Amino acid sequence: MAVGEIDDIFEFRFAPSEAESFGALYTSLCSRIGEKLDIFGGDVGIDTIAVSNIFPCTYLAHWSTEDGREGCALVVIEHTQSWAA
């Protein structure tokens, strides 16, 4: 794998209870990535994650794991949600 190469691309949809705050969304996102990567207990060991708002209720997350894997996730919040800055 070349440096900066994306290993996995996922799409996730979140219910309101999973996205009540950015912290709740982050926790749910880490768990879902871990499940997709088939890591025991859903703990992906995320080293970095950056989330960018690209459309209302739609975000693009770029993540990397402690073991060097990288990927992107399209994150869709299935209701209108706004977070205080």
PDB file of N, CA and C in Angstrom:
ATOM      1  N   MET A   1       0.840  -1.172   0.000  1.00  0.00           N
ATOM      2  CA  MET A   1       0.000   0.000   0.000  1.00  0.00           C
ATOM      3  C   MET A   1       0.887   1.238   0.000  1.00  0.00           C
ATOM      4  N   ALA A   2       0.590   2.186  -0.856  1.00  0.00           N
ATOM      5  CA  ALA A   2       1.337   3.435  -0.942  1.00  0.00           C
ATOM      6  C   ALA A   2       0.901   4.391   0.164  1.00  0.00           C
ATOM      7  N   VAL A   3       1.793   5.291   0.531  1.00  0.00           N
ATOM      8  CA  VAL A   3       1.477   6.287   1.537  1.00  0.00           C
ATOM      9  C   VAL A   3       0.302   7.125   1.057  1.00  0.00           C
ATOM     10  N   GLY A   4      -0.693   7.311   1.933  1.00  0.00           N
ATOM     11  CA  GLY A   4      -1.857   8.114   1.591  1.00  0.00           C
ATOM     12  C   GLY A   4      -2.910   7.365   0.792  1.00  0.00           C
ATOM     13  N   GLU A   5      -2.691   6.086   0.526  1.00  0.00           N
ATOM     14  CA  GLU A   5      -3.661   5.292  -0.227  1.00  0.00           C
ATOM     15  C   GLU A   5      -4.837   4.940   0.679  1.00  0.00           C
ATOM     16  N   ILE A   6      -6.046   5.058   0.137  1.00  0.00           N
ATOM     17  CA  ILE A   6      -7.249   4.749   0.899  1.00  0.00           C
ATOM     18  C   ILE A   6      -7.521   3.246   0.812  1.00  0.00           C
ATOM     19  N   ASP A   7      -7.669   2.609   1.967  1.00  0.00           N
ATOM     20  CA  ASP A   7      -7.913   1.175   2.021  1.00  0.00           C
ATOM     21  C   ASP A   7      -9.399   0.832   1.950  1.00  0.00           C
ATOM     22  N   ASP A   8     -10.225   1.618   2.607  1.00  0.00           N
ATOM     23  CA  ASP A   8     -11.648   1.303   2.711  1.00  0.00           C
ATOM     24  C   ASP A   8     -12.491   2.564   2.602  1.00  0.00           C
ATOM     25  N   ILE A   9     -13.651   2.417   1.971  1.00  0.00           N
ATOM     26  CA  ILE A   9     -14.640   3.499   1.896  1.00  0.00           C
ATOM     27  C   ILE A   9     -15.967   2.914   2.368  1.00  0.00           C
ATOM     28  N   PHE A  10     -16.582   3.549   3.350  1.00  0.00           N
ATOM     29  CA  PHE A  10     -17.827   3.069   3.931  1.00  0.00           C
ATOM     30  C   PHE A  10     -18.886   4.161   3.867  1.00  0.00           C
ATOM     31  N   GLU A  11     -20.135   3.745   3.990  1.00  0.00           N
ATOM     32  CA  GLU A  11     -21.250   4.684   4.161  1.00  0.00           C
ATOM     33  C   GLU A  11     -21.995   4.275   5.424  1.00  0.00           C
ATOM     34  N   PHE A  12     -22.295   5.252   6.262  1.00  0.00           N
ATOM     35  CA  PHE A  12     -23.022   4.985   7.494  1.00  0.00           C
ATOM     36  C   PHE A  12     -24.199   5.946   7.608  1.00  0.00           C
ATOM     37  N   ARG A  13     -25.314   5.433   8.099  1.00  0.00           N
ATOM     38  CA  ARG A  13     -26.476   6.253   8.417  1.00  0.00           C
ATOM     39  C   ARG A  13     -26.692   6.164   9.924  1.00  0.00           C
ATOM     40  N   PHE A  14     -26.930   7.311  10.522  1.00  0.00           N
ATOM     41  CA  PHE A  14     -27.080   7.365  11.962  1.00  0.00           C
ATOM     42  C   PHE A  14     -28.472   7.842  12.355  1.00  0.00           C
ATOM     43  N   ALA A  15     -29.009   7.205  13.387  1.00  0.00           N
ATOM     44  CA  ALA A  15     -30.283   7.612  13.969  1.00  0.00           C
ATOM     45  C   ALA A  15     -30.038   8.827  14.869  1.00  0.00           C
ATOM     46  N   PRO A  16     -31.092   9.572  15.188  1.00  0.00           N
ATOM     47  CA  PRO A  16     -30.930  10.749  16.046  1.00  0.00           C
ATOM     48  C   PRO A  16     -30.220  10.460  17.369  1.00  0.00           C
ATOM     49  N   SER A  17     -30.494   9.307  17.976  1.00  0.00           N
ATOM     50  CA  SER A  17     -29.870   8.988  19.266  1.00  0.00           C
ATOM     51  C   SER A  17     -28.366   8.767  19.160  1.00  0.00           C
ATOM     52  N   GLU A  18     -27.870   8.461  17.973  1.00  0.00           N
ATOM     53  CA  GLU A  18     -26.435   8.242  17.782  1.00  0.00           C
ATOM     54  C   GLU A  18     -25.703   9.536  17.422  1.00  0.00           C
ATOM     55  N   ALA A  19     -26.449  10.603  17.174  1.00  0.00           N
ATOM     56  CA  ALA A  19     -25.833  11.847  16.709  1.00  0.00           C
ATOM     57  C   ALA A  19     -26.336  13.059  17.481  1.00  0.00           C
ATOM     58  N   GLU A  20     -26.573  12.871  18.766  1.00  0.00           N
ATOM     59  CA  GLU A  20     -27.058  13.985  19.577  1.00  0.00           C
ATOM     60  C   GLU A  20     -25.996  15.046  19.791  1.00  0.00           C
ATOM     61  N   SER A  21     -24.741  14.668  19.652  1.00  0.00           N
ATOM     62  CA  SER A  21     -23.617  15.591  19.769  1.00  0.00           C
ATOM     63  C   SER A  21     -22.496  15.057  18.890  1.00  0.00           C
ATOM     64  N   PHE A  22     -21.487  15.874  18.684  1.00  0.00           N
ATOM     65  CA  PHE A  22     -20.358  15.391  17.896  1.00  0.00           C
ATOM     66  C   PHE A  22     -19.657  14.240  18.613  1.00  0.00           C
ATOM     67  N   GLY A  23     -19.565  14.306  19.926  1.00  0.00           N
ATOM     68  CA  GLY A  23     -18.937  13.233  20.694  1.00  0.00           C
ATOM     69  C   GLY A  23     -19.674  11.911  20.528  1.00  0.00           C
ATOM     70  N   ALA A  24     -21.008  11.966  20.559  1.00  0.00           N
ATOM     71  CA  ALA A  24     -21.808  10.754  20.363  1.00  0.00           C
ATOM     72  C   ALA A  24     -21.612  10.207  18.958  1.00  0.00           C
ATOM     73  N   LEU A  25     -21.571  11.099  17.968  1.00  0.00           N
ATOM     74  CA  LEU A  25     -21.350  10.670  16.589  1.00  0.00           C
ATOM     75  C   LEU A  25     -19.964  10.044  16.444  1.00  0.00           C
ATOM     76  N   TYR A  26     -18.952  10.646  17.035  1.00  0.00           N
ATOM     77  CA  TYR A  26     -17.582  10.127  16.973  1.00  0.00           C
ATOM     78  C   TYR A  26     -17.518   8.720  17.549  1.00  0.00           C
ATOM     79  N   THR A  27     -18.132   8.523  18.715  1.00  0.00           N
ATOM     80  CA  THR A  27     -18.135   7.211  19.364  1.00  0.00           C
ATOM     81  C   THR A  27     -18.824   6.176  18.489  1.00  0.00           C
ATOM     82  N   SER A  28     -19.983   6.533  17.937  1.00  0.00           N
ATOM     83  CA  SER A  28     -20.719   5.610  17.067  1.00  0.00           C
ATOM     84  C   SER A  28     -19.936   5.318  15.795  1.00  0.00           C
ATOM     85  N   LEU A  29     -19.291   6.332  15.248  1.00  0.00           N
ATOM     86  CA  LEU A  29     -18.512   6.166  14.022  1.00  0.00           C
ATOM     87  C   LEU A  29     -17.333   5.221  14.258  1.00  0.00           C
ATOM     88  N   CYS A  30     -16.615   5.393  15.357  1.00  0.00           N
ATOM     89  CA  CYS A  30     -15.497   4.499  15.685  1.00  0.00           C
ATOM     90  C   CYS A  30     -15.980   3.061  15.801  1.00  0.00           C
ATOM     91  N   SER A  31     -17.101   2.879  16.453  1.00  0.00           N
ATOM     92  CA  SER A  31     -17.643   1.532  16.632  1.00  0.00           C
ATOM     93  C   SER A  31     -18.019   0.907  15.296  1.00  0.00           C
ATOM     94  N   ARG A  32     -18.681   1.687  14.437  1.00  0.00           N
ATOM     95  CA  ARG A  32     -19.105   1.157  13.129  1.00  0.00           C
ATOM     96  C   ARG A  32     -17.915   0.840  12.230  1.00  0.00           C
ATOM     97  N   ILE A  33     -16.894   1.677  12.250  1.00  0.00           N
ATOM     98  CA  ILE A  33     -15.691   1.397  11.454  1.00  0.00           C
ATOM     99  C   ILE A  33     -15.049   0.101  11.957  1.00  0.00           C
ATOM    100  N   GLY A  34     -14.970  -0.048  13.272  1.00  0.00           N
ATOM    101  CA  GLY A  34     -14.418  -1.267  13.849  1.00  0.00           C
ATOM    102  C   GLY A  34     -15.184  -2.502  13.423  1.00  0.00           C
ATOM    103  N   GLU A  35     -16.509  -2.406  13.398  1.00  0.00           N
ATOM    104  CA  GLU A  35     -17.327  -3.537  12.953  1.00  0.00           C
ATOM    105  C   GLU A  35     -17.044  -3.865  11.493  1.00  0.00           C
ATOM    106  N   LYS A  36     -16.940  -2.853  10.657  1.00  0.00           N
ATOM    107  CA  LYS A  36     -16.660  -3.087   9.238  1.00  0.00           C
ATOM    108  C   LYS A  36     -15.289  -3.714   9.021  1.00  0.00           C
ATOM    109  N   LEU A  37     -14.333  -3.328   9.840  1.00  0.00           N
ATOM    110  CA  LEU A  37     -12.981  -3.868   9.710  1.00  0.00           C
ATOM    111  C   LEU A  37     -12.833  -5.198  10.442  1.00  0.00           C
ATOM    112  N   ASP A  38     -13.937  -5.648  11.056  1.00  0.00           N
ATOM    113  CA  ASP A  38     -13.960  -6.933  11.755  1.00  0.00           C
ATOM    114  C   ASP A  38     -12.931  -6.967  12.877  1.00  0.00           C
ATOM    115  N   ILE A  39     -12.878  -5.893  13.644  1.00  0.00           N
ATOM    116  CA  ILE A  39     -11.986  -5.820  14.798  1.00  0.00           C
ATOM    117  C   ILE A  39     -12.813  -6.161  16.033  1.00  0.00           C
ATOM    118  N   PHE A  40     -12.341  -7.086  16.824  1.00  0.00           N
ATOM    119  CA  PHE A  40     -13.072  -7.579  17.983  1.00  0.00           C
ATOM    120  C   PHE A  40     -13.566  -6.429  18.859  1.00  0.00           C
ATOM    121  N   GLY A  41     -14.849  -6.475  19.169  1.00  0.00           N
ATOM    122  CA  GLY A  41     -15.441  -5.482  20.046  1.00  0.00           C
ATOM    123  C   GLY A  41     -15.705  -4.152  19.385  1.00  0.00           C
ATOM    124  N   GLY A  42     -15.420  -4.021  18.090  1.00  0.00           N
ATOM    125  CA  GLY A  42     -15.671  -2.776  17.394  1.00  0.00           C
ATOM    126  C   GLY A  42     -14.701  -1.668  17.752  1.00  0.00           C
ATOM    127  N   ASP A  43     -13.600  -1.990  18.438  1.00  0.00           N
ATOM    128  CA  ASP A  43     -12.634  -0.964  18.823  1.00  0.00           C
ATOM    129  C   ASP A  43     -11.548  -0.886  17.753  1.00  0.00           C
ATOM    130  N   VAL A  44     -11.682   0.110  16.870  1.00  0.00           N
ATOM    131  CA  VAL A  44     -10.797   0.189  15.717  1.00  0.00           C
ATOM    132  C   VAL A  44      -9.433   0.763  16.063  1.00  0.00           C
ATOM    133  N   GLY A  45      -9.271   1.351  17.224  1.00  0.00           N
ATOM    134  CA  GLY A  45      -8.007   1.975  17.553  1.00  0.00           C
ATOM    135  C   GLY A  45      -7.707   3.115  16.606  1.00  0.00           C
ATOM    136  N   ILE A  46      -8.672   4.004  16.437  1.00  0.00           N
ATOM    137  CA  ILE A  46      -8.505   5.109  15.502  1.00  0.00           C
ATOM    138  C   ILE A  46      -7.415   6.035  16.005  1.00  0.00           C
ATOM    139  N   ASP A  47      -6.479   6.303  15.128  1.00  0.00           N
ATOM    140  CA  ASP A  47      -5.371   7.190  15.428  1.00  0.00           C
ATOM    141  C   ASP A  47      -5.790   8.630  15.164  1.00  0.00           C
ATOM    142  N   THR A  48      -6.378   8.864  14.000  1.00  0.00           N
ATOM    143  CA  THR A  48      -6.870  10.200  13.643  1.00  0.00           C
ATOM    144  C   THR A  48      -8.205  10.066  12.932  1.00  0.00           C
ATOM    145  N   ILE A  49      -9.019  11.099  13.070  1.00  0.00           N
ATOM    146  CA  ILE A  49     -10.266  11.164  12.315  1.00  0.00           C
ATOM    147  C   ILE A  49     -10.575  12.636  12.067  1.00  0.00           C
ATOM    148  N   ALA A  50     -10.918  12.955  10.842  1.00  0.00           N
ATOM    149  CA  ALA A  50     -11.300  14.315  10.478  1.00  0.00           C
ATOM    150  C   ALA A  50     -12.665  14.245   9.820  1.00  0.00           C
ATOM    151  N   VAL A  51     -13.578  15.072  10.277  1.00  0.00           N
ATOM    152  CA  VAL A  51     -14.937  15.061   9.753  1.00  0.00           C
ATOM    153  C   VAL A  51     -15.237  16.422   9.145  1.00  0.00           C
ATOM    154  N   SER A  52     -15.673  16.418   7.891  1.00  0.00           N
ATOM    155  CA  SER A  52     -16.005  17.654   7.179  1.00  0.00           C
ATOM    156  C   SER A  52     -17.465  17.634   6.758  1.00  0.00           C
ATOM    157  N   ASN A  53     -18.165  18.739   7.004  1.00  0.00           N
ATOM    158  CA  ASN A  53     -19.558  18.864   6.573  1.00  0.00           C
ATOM    159  C   ASN A  53     -19.564  19.173   5.082  1.00  0.00           C
ATOM    160  N   ILE A  54     -20.185  18.295   4.269  1.00  0.00           N
ATOM    161  CA  ILE A  54     -20.200  18.531   2.824  1.00  0.00           C
ATOM    162  C   ILE A  54     -21.578  18.920   2.308  1.00  0.00           C
ATOM    163  N   PHE A  55     -22.632  18.510   2.967  1.00  0.00           N
ATOM    164  CA  PHE A  55     -24.010  18.891   2.677  1.00  0.00           C
ATOM    165  C   PHE A  55     -24.747  18.894   4.005  1.00  0.00           C
ATOM    166  N   PRO A  56     -25.923  19.501   4.074  1.00  0.00           N
ATOM    167  CA  PRO A  56     -26.676  19.425   5.331  1.00  0.00           C
ATOM    168  C   PRO A  56     -26.869  17.964   5.760  1.00  0.00           C
ATOM    169  N   CYS A  57     -26.524  17.669   6.985  1.00  0.00           N
ATOM    170  CA  CYS A  57     -26.653  16.332   7.579  1.00  0.00           C
ATOM    171  C   CYS A  57     -25.799  15.279   6.889  1.00  0.00           C
ATOM    172  N   THR A  58     -24.806  15.686   6.125  1.00  0.00           N
ATOM    173  CA  THR A  58     -23.931  14.751   5.419  1.00  0.00           C
ATOM    174  C   THR A  58     -22.482  15.163   5.657  1.00  0.00           C
ATOM    175  N   TYR A  59     -21.681  14.217   6.076  1.00  0.00           N
ATOM    176  CA  TYR A  59     -20.301  14.492   6.445  1.00  0.00           C
ATOM    177  C   TYR A  59     -19.376  13.487   5.766  1.00  0.00           C
ATOM    178  N   LEU A  60     -18.152  13.880   5.546  1.00  0.00           N
ATOM    179  CA  LEU A  60     -17.126  12.985   5.046  1.00  0.00           C
ATOM    180  C   LEU A  60     -16.079  12.850   6.133  1.00  0.00           C
ATOM    181  N   ALA A  61     -15.835  11.622   6.541  1.00  0.00           N
ATOM    182  CA  ALA A  61     -14.834  11.353   7.572  1.00  0.00           C
ATOM    183  C   ALA A  61     -13.645  10.653   6.940  1.00  0.00           C
ATOM    184  N   HIS A  62     -12.454  11.115   7.266  1.00  0.00           N
ATOM    185  CA  HIS A  62     -11.222  10.429   6.864  1.00  0.00           C
ATOM    186  C   HIS A  62     -10.599   9.912   8.141  1.00  0.00           C
ATOM    187  N   TRP A  63     -10.278   8.630   8.169  1.00  0.00           N
ATOM    188  CA  TRP A  63      -9.741   8.022   9.383  1.00  0.00           C
ATOM    189  C   TRP A  63      -8.494   7.208   9.086  1.00  0.00           C
ATOM    190  N   SER A  64      -7.694   7.034  10.113  1.00  0.00           N
ATOM    191  CA  SER A  64      -6.553   6.131  10.033  1.00  0.00           C
ATOM    192  C   SER A  64      -6.499   5.351  11.339  1.00  0.00           C
ATOM    193  N   THR A  65      -6.007   4.125  11.255  1.00  0.00           N
ATOM    194  CA  THR A  65      -5.933   3.266  12.433  1.00  0.00           C
ATOM    195  C   THR A  65      -4.505   3.221  12.953  1.00  0.00           C
ATOM    196  N   GLU A  66      -4.378   2.705  14.159  1.00  0.00           N
ATOM    197  CA  GLU A  66      -3.061   2.590  14.788  1.00  0.00           C
ATOM    198  C   GLU A  66      -2.135   1.668  14.011  1.00  0.00           C
ATOM    199  N   ASP A  67      -2.723   0.735  13.228  1.00  0.00           N
ATOM    200  CA  ASP A  67      -1.888  -0.186  12.449  1.00  0.00           C
ATOM    201  C   ASP A  67      -1.649   0.291  11.018  1.00  0.00           C
ATOM    202  N   GLY A  68      -2.012   1.550  10.725  1.00  0.00           N
ATOM    203  CA  GLY A  68      -1.659   2.154   9.448  1.00  0.00           C
ATOM    204  C   GLY A  68      -2.694   2.101   8.339  1.00  0.00           C
ATOM    205  N   ARG A  69      -3.873   1.535   8.588  1.00  0.00           N
ATOM    206  CA  ARG A  69      -4.915   1.531   7.561  1.00  0.00           C
ATOM    207  C   ARG A  69      -5.572   2.897   7.486  1.00  0.00           C
ATOM    208  N   GLU A  70      -6.028   3.266   6.295  1.00  0.00           N
ATOM    209  CA  GLU A  70      -6.723   4.534   6.098  1.00  0.00           C
ATOM    210  C   GLU A  70      -8.007   4.297   5.337  1.00  0.00           C
ATOM    211  N   GLY A  71      -8.960   5.174   5.552  1.00  0.00           N
ATOM    212  CA  GLY A  71     -10.206   5.046   4.820  1.00  0.00           C
ATOM    213  C   GLY A  71     -11.044   6.293   4.938  1.00  0.00           C
ATOM    214  N   CYS A  72     -12.158   6.272   4.223  1.00  0.00           N
ATOM    215  CA  CYS A  72     -13.128   7.360   4.250  1.00  0.00           C
ATOM    216  C   CYS A  72     -14.490   6.782   4.568  1.00  0.00           C
ATOM    217  N   ALA A  73     -15.334   7.604   5.128  1.00  0.00           N
ATOM    218  CA  ALA A  73     -16.705   7.195   5.407  1.00  0.00           C
ATOM    219  C   ALA A  73     -17.636   8.350   5.077  1.00  0.00           C
ATOM    220  N   LEU A  74     -18.666   8.067   4.316  1.00  0.00           N
ATOM    221  CA  LEU A  74     -19.742   9.017   4.097  1.00  0.00           C
ATOM    222  C   LEU A  74     -20.705   8.834   5.261  1.00  0.00           C
ATOM    223  N   VAL A  75     -20.976   9.896   5.988  1.00  0.00           N
ATOM    224  CA  VAL A  75     -21.790   9.840   7.197  1.00  0.00           C
ATOM    225  C   VAL A  75     -23.054  10.654   6.961  1.00  0.00           C
ATOM    226  N   VAL A  76     -24.209  10.012   7.067  1.00  0.00           N
ATOM    227  CA  VAL A  76     -25.485  10.673   6.842  1.00  0.00           C
ATOM    228  C   VAL A  76     -26.276  10.644   8.145  1.00  0.00           C
ATOM    229  N   ILE A  77     -26.689  11.806   8.605  1.00  0.00           N
ATOM    230  CA  ILE A  77     -27.562  11.913   9.767  1.00  0.00           C
ATOM    231  C   ILE A  77     -28.985  11.932   9.232  1.00  0.00           C
ATOM    232  N   GLU A  78     -29.811  11.021   9.687  1.00  0.00           N
ATOM    233  CA  GLU A  78     -31.128  10.841   9.091  1.00  0.00           C
ATOM    234  C   GLU A  78     -32.183  11.805   9.614  1.00  0.00           C
ATOM    235  N   HIS A  79     -31.782  12.905  10.179  1.00  0.00           N
ATOM    236  CA  HIS A  79     -32.702  13.956  10.583  1.00  0.00           C
ATOM    237  C   HIS A  79     -31.910  15.256  10.619  1.00  0.00           C
ATOM    238  N   THR A  80     -32.597  16.371  10.719  1.00  0.00           N
ATOM    239  CA  THR A  80     -31.906  17.647  10.812  1.00  0.00           C
ATOM    240  C   THR A  80     -31.344  17.792  12.213  1.00  0.00           C
ATOM    241  N   GLN A  81     -30.044  17.971  12.292  1.00  0.00           N
ATOM    242  CA  GLN A  81     -29.352  18.084  13.577  1.00  0.00           C
ATOM    243  C   GLN A  81     -28.350  19.222  13.484  1.00  0.00           C
ATOM    244  N   SER A  82     -28.344  20.084  14.465  1.00  0.00           N
ATOM    245  CA  SER A  82     -27.314  21.118  14.483  1.00  0.00           C
ATOM    246  C   SER A  82     -26.603  21.046  15.826  1.00  0.00           C
ATOM    247  N   TRP A  83     -25.307  21.209  15.794  1.00  0.00           N
ATOM    248  CA  TRP A  83     -24.490  21.159  17.001  1.00  0.00           C
ATOM    249  C   TRP A  83     -23.987  22.560  17.315  1.00  0.00           C
ATOM    250  N   ALA A  84     -24.005  22.874  18.582  1.00  0.00           N
ATOM    251  CA  ALA A  84     -23.457  24.164  19.002  1.00  0.00           C
ATOM    252  C   ALA A  84     -21.949  24.137  18.835  1.00  0.00           C
ATOM    253  N   ALA A  85     -21.401  25.261  18.436  1.00  0.00           N
ATOM    254  CA  ALA A  85     -19.944  25.333  18.233  1.00  0.00           C
ATOM    255  C   ALA A  85     -19.224  25.329  19.545  1.00  0.00           C
TER     256      ALA A  85
END
